[in-house]
Short mmCIF file of C-alpha atoms and ligand atoms in Angstrom, two decimals:
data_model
loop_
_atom_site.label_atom_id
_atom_site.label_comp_id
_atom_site.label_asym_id
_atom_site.label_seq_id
_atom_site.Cartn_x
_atom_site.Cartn_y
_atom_site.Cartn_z
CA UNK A 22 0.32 18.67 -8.40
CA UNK A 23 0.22 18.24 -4.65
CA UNK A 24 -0.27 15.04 -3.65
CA UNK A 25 -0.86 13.83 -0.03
CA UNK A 26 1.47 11.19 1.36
CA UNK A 27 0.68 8.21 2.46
CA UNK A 28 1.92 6.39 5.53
CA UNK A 29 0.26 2.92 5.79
CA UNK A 30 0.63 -0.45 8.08
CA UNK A 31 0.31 -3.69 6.95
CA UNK A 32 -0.03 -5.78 10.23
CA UNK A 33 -0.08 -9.29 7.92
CA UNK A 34 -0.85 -12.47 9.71
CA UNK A 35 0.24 -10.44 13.12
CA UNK A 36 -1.11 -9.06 16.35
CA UNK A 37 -3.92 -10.13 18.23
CA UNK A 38 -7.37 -8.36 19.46
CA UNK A 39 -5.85 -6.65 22.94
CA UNK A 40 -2.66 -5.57 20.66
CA UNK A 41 -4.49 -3.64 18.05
CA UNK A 42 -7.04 -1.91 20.41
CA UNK A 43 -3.79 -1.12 22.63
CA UNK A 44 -2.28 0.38 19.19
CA UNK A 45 -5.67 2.40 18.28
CA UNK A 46 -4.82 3.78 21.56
CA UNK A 47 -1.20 4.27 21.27
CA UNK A 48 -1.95 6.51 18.08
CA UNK A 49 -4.54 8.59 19.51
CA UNK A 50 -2.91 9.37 22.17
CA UNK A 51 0.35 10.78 20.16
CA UNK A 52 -2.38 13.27 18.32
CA UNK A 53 -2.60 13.92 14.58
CA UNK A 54 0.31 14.27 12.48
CA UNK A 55 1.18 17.84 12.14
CA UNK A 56 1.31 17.93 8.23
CA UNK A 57 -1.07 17.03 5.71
CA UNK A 58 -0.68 12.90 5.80
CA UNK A 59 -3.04 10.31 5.57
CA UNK A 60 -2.14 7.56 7.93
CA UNK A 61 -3.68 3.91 6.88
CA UNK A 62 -3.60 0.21 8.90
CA UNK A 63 -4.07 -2.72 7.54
CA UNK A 64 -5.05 -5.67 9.62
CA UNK A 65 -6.04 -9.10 9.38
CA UNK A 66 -9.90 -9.46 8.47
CA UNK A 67 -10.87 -10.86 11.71
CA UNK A 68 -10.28 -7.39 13.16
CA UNK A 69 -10.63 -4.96 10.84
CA UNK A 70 -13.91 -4.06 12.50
CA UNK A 71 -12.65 -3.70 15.89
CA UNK A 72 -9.59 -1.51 14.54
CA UNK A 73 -11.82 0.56 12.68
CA UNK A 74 -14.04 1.52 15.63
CA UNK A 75 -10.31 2.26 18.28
CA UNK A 76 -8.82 4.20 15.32
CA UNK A 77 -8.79 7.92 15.84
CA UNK A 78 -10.52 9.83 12.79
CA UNK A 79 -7.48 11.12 11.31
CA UNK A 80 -6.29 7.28 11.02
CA UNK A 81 -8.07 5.12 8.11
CA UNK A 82 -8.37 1.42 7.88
CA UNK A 83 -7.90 -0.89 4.70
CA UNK A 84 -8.34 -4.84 4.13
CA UNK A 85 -5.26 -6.85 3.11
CA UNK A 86 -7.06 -8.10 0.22
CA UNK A 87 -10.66 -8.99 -1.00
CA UNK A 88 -11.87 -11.42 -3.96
CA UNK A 89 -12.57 -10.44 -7.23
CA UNK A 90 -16.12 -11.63 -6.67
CA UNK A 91 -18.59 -9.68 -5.42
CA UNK A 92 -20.26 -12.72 -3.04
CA UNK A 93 -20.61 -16.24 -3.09
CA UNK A 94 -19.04 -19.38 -2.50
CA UNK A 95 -15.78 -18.46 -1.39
CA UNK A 96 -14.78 -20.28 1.56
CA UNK A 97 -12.57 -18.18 3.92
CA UNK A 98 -12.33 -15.30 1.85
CA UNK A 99 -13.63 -11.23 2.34
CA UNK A 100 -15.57 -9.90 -0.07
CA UNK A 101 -15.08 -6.04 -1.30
CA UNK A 102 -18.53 -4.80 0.18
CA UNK A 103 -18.17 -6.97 3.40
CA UNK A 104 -14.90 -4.91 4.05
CA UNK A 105 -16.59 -1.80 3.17
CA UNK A 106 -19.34 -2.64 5.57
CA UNK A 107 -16.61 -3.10 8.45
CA UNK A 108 -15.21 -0.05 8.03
CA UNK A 109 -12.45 -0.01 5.64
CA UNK A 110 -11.83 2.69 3.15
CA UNK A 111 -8.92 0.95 1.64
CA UNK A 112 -7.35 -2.64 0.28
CA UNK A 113 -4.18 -3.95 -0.72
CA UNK A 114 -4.38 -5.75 -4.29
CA UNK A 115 -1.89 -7.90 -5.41
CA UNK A 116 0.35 -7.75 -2.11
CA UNK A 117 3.07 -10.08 -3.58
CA UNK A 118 2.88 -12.78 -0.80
CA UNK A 119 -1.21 -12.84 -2.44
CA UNK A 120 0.55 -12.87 -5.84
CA UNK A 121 3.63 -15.86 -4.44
CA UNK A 122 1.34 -18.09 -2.01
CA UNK A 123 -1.91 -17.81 -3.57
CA UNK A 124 -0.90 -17.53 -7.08
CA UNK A 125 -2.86 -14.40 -7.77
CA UNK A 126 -2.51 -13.35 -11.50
CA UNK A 127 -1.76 -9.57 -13.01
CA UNK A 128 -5.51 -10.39 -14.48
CA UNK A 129 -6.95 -11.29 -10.87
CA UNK A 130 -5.53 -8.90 -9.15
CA UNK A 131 -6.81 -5.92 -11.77
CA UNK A 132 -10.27 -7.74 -11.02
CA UNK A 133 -9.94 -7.19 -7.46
CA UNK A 134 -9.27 -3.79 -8.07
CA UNK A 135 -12.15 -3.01 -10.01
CA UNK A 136 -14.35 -5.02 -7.55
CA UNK A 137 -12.72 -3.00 -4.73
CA UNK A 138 -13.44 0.53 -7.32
CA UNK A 139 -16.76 -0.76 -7.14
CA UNK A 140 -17.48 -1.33 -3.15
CA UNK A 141 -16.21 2.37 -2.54
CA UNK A 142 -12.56 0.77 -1.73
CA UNK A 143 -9.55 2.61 -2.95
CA UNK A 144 -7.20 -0.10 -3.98
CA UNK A 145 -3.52 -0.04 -3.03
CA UNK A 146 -1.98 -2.14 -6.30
CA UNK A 147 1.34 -3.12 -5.18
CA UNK A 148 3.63 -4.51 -8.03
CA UNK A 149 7.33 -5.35 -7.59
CA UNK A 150 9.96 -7.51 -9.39
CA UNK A 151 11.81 -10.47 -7.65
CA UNK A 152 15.90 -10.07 -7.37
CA UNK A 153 16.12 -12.47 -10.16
CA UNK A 154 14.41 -10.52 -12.57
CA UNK A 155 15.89 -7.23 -11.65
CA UNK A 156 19.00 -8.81 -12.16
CA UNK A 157 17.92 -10.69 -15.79
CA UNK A 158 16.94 -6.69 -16.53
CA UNK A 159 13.91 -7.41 -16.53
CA UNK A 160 12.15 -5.12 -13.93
CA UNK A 161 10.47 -2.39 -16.32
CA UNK A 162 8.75 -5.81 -18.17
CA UNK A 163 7.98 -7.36 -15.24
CA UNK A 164 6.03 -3.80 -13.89
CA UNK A 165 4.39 -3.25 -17.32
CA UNK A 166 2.90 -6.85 -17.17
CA UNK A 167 1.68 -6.05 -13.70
CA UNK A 168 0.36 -3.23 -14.16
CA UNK A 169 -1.13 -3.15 -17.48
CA UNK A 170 -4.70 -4.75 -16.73
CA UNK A 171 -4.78 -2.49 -13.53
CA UNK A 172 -4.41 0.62 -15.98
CA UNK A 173 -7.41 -0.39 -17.78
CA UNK A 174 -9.24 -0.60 -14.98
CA UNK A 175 -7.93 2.62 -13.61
CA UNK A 176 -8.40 4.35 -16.85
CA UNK A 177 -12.42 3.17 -16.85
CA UNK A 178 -12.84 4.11 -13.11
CA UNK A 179 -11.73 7.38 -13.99
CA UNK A 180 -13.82 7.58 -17.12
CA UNK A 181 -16.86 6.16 -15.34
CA UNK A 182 -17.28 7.19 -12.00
CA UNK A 183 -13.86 9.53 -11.25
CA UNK A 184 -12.95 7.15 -8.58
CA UNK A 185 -9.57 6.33 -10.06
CA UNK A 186 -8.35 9.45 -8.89
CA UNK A 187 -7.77 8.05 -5.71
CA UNK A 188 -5.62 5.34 -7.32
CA UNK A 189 -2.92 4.10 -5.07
CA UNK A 190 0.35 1.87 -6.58
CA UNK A 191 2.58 0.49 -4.38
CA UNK A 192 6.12 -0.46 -5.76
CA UNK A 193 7.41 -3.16 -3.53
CA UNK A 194 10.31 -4.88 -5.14
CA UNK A 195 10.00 -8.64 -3.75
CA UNK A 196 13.98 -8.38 -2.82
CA UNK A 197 13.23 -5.77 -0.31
CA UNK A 198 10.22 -6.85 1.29
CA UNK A 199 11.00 -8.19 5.08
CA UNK A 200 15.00 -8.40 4.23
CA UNK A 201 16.14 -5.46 6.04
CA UNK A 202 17.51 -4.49 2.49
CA UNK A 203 15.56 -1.35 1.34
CA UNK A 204 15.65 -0.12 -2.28
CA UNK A 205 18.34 2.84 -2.58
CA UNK A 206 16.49 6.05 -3.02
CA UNK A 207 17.70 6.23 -6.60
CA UNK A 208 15.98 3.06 -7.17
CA UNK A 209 13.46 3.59 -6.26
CA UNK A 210 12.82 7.04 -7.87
CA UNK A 211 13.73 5.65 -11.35
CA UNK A 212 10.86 2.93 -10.72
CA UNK A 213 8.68 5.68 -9.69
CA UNK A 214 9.25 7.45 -12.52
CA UNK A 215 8.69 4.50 -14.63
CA UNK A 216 4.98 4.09 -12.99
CA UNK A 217 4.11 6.92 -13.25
CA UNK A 218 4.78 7.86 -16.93
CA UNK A 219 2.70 4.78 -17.44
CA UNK A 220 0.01 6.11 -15.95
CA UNK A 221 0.26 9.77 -17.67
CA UNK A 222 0.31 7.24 -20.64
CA UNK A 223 -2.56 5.16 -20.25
CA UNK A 224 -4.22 6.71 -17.91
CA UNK A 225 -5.75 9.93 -19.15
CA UNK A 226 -4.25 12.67 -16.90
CA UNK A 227 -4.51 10.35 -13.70
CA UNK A 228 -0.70 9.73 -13.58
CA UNK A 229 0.26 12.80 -11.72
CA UNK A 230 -2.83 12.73 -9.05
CA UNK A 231 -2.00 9.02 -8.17
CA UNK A 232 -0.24 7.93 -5.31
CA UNK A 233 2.66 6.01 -5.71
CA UNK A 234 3.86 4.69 -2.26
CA UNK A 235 7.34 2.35 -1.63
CA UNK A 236 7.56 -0.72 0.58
CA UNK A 237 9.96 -2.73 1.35
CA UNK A 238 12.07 -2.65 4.42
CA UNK A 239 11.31 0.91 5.13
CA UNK A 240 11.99 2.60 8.51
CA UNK A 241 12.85 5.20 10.48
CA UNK A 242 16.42 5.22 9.20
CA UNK A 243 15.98 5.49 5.60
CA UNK A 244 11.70 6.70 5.19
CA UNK A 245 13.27 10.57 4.75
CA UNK A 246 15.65 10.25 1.93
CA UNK A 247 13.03 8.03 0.13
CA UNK A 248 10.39 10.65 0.54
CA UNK A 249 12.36 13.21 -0.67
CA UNK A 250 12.28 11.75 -3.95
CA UNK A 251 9.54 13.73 -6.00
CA UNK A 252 7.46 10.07 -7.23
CA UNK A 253 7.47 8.78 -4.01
CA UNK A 254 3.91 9.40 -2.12
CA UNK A 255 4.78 7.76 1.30
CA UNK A 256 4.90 3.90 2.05
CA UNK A 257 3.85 0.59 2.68
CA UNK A 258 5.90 -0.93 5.96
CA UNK A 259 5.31 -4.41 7.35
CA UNK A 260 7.47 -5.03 9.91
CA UNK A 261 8.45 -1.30 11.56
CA UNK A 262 4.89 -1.09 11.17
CA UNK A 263 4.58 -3.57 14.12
CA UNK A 264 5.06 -1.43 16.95
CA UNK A 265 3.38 1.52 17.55
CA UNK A 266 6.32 3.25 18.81
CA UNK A 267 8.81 2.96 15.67
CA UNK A 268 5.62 3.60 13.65
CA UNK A 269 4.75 6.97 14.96
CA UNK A 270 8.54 7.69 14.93
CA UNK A 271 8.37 7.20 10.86
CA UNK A 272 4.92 9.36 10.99
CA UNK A 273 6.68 11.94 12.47
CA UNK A 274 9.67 12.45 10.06
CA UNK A 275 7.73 12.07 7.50
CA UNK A 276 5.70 15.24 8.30
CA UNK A 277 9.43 16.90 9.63
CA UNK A 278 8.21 17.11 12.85
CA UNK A 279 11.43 15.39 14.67
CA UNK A 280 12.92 12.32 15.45
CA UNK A 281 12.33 11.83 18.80
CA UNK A 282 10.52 8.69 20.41
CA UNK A 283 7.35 7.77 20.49
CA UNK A 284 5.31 9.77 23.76
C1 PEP B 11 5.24 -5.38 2.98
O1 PEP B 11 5.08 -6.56 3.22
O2 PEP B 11 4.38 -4.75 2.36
C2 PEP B 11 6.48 -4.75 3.44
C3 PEP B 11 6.86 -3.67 2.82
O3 PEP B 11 7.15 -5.38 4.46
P1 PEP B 11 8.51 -4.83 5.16
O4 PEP B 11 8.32 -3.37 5.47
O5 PEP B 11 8.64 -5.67 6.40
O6 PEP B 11 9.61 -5.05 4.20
#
């Protein structure tokens, strides 16, 4: 099955207001990519609606994370509808600095995928293992555990409403996030694999339409041998996601269209 990469931002706590509108404007002016690729920023909430509104149409917009309730009393947080409402299509769930400095549980972060399922979101799941565990052996556990209340809410979504067919994972293997130390290709693959036979598994016929992106230190130097792999559906990058420059550079190898810099 053809699946559609995915080449996606996540900004984190970074940039401010004249830096994204500046980057909106950076990507429109290098034109669409030249292959089929969807091409995804995530920003801080503050400005989601202001990136939303620069972004050129062939560029989408997704919230770093919203609660597993749909309103409320929630000091400080985004609900799923509110970041519907601002123009996000997308939202990371279980990024794992949510999962490390706000102690977000497999459990909560499944419920923030369903909530998202719900708002019209397509939720980006991102599991990953610390070095520590991958080194104990435990990295296939640690995945299932993450990933098995998120396949029942897949699996329902799918059932339901079909929605889950735009079900995103993202493997990000903790190790590899923001150390300049990127999982080898054949690492990642194997993980990959492992995903996605748990989603043929569990997941009624979904596993081979989902997308299953890697993050973790990608960039231009290693983003082509990792998308060569057949699991791998295109990526999650934090910090070469920063500039607009090194981040149209990995847009356009990932669609083979050169190496050059940025225009
Ligand atoms: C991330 O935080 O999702 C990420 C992959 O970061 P980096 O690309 O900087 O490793």
């Amino acid at each position: 099955m053809k699946r559609t990469p995915i080449v996606a931002g996540n900004w984190k706590m970074n940039l401010l207001g004249s830096d994204v509108t500046a980057y909106a404007g950076s990507l429109a002016a290098a034109g669409p990519p030249e292959t089929d690729l969807d091409i995804v920023l995530f920003p801080t909430p503050v400005y989601l609606a202001a990136v939303a509104r620069a972004m050129p149409d062939w560029a989408s917009v997704g919230a770093q994370d919203v609660h597993a309730e749909e309103k409320g009393a929630y000091t400080g947080d985004v609900a799923a509808g509110q970041a519907r409402d601002a123009g996000a299509v997308w939202t990371l769930a279980g990024h794992s600095e949510r999962r490390q400095y706000h102690g977000e549980s497999n459990t909560e972060v499944a419920r923030k995928a369903e909530r998202a399922l719900g708002a019209g979101l397509t939720p980006v799941v991102c599991v990953g293992e610390t070095l520590e565990q991958r080194q104990q052996g435990e990295t296939e556990a640690i995945l299932d555990a993450q990933l098995a209340p998120v396949l029942a809410v897949l699996d329902a979504a799918d059932t339901d409403t079909g929605a889950g067919g735009g079900a995103v994972l993202a493997y990000e293997p903790v190790w590899a996030i923001g150390t300049g130390l990127s999982a080898s290709p054949e690492i990642a693959a194997a993980v990959h694999g492992h995903l996605r036979q748990a989603l043929n598994d569990h997941c009624s016929g979904l596993g081979d339409a989902a997308r299953i992106l890697y993050g973790g230190s990608v960039n231009a130097d290693n983003c082509e041998d990792l998308l060569a792999r057949p699991d791998i559906d295109g990526f999650l990058i934090g910090g070469a996601s920063l500039d607009p420059a090194s981040f149209l550079r990995i847009i356009r190898l990932c669609t083979g269209s050169g190496s050059g810099p940025a225009p």
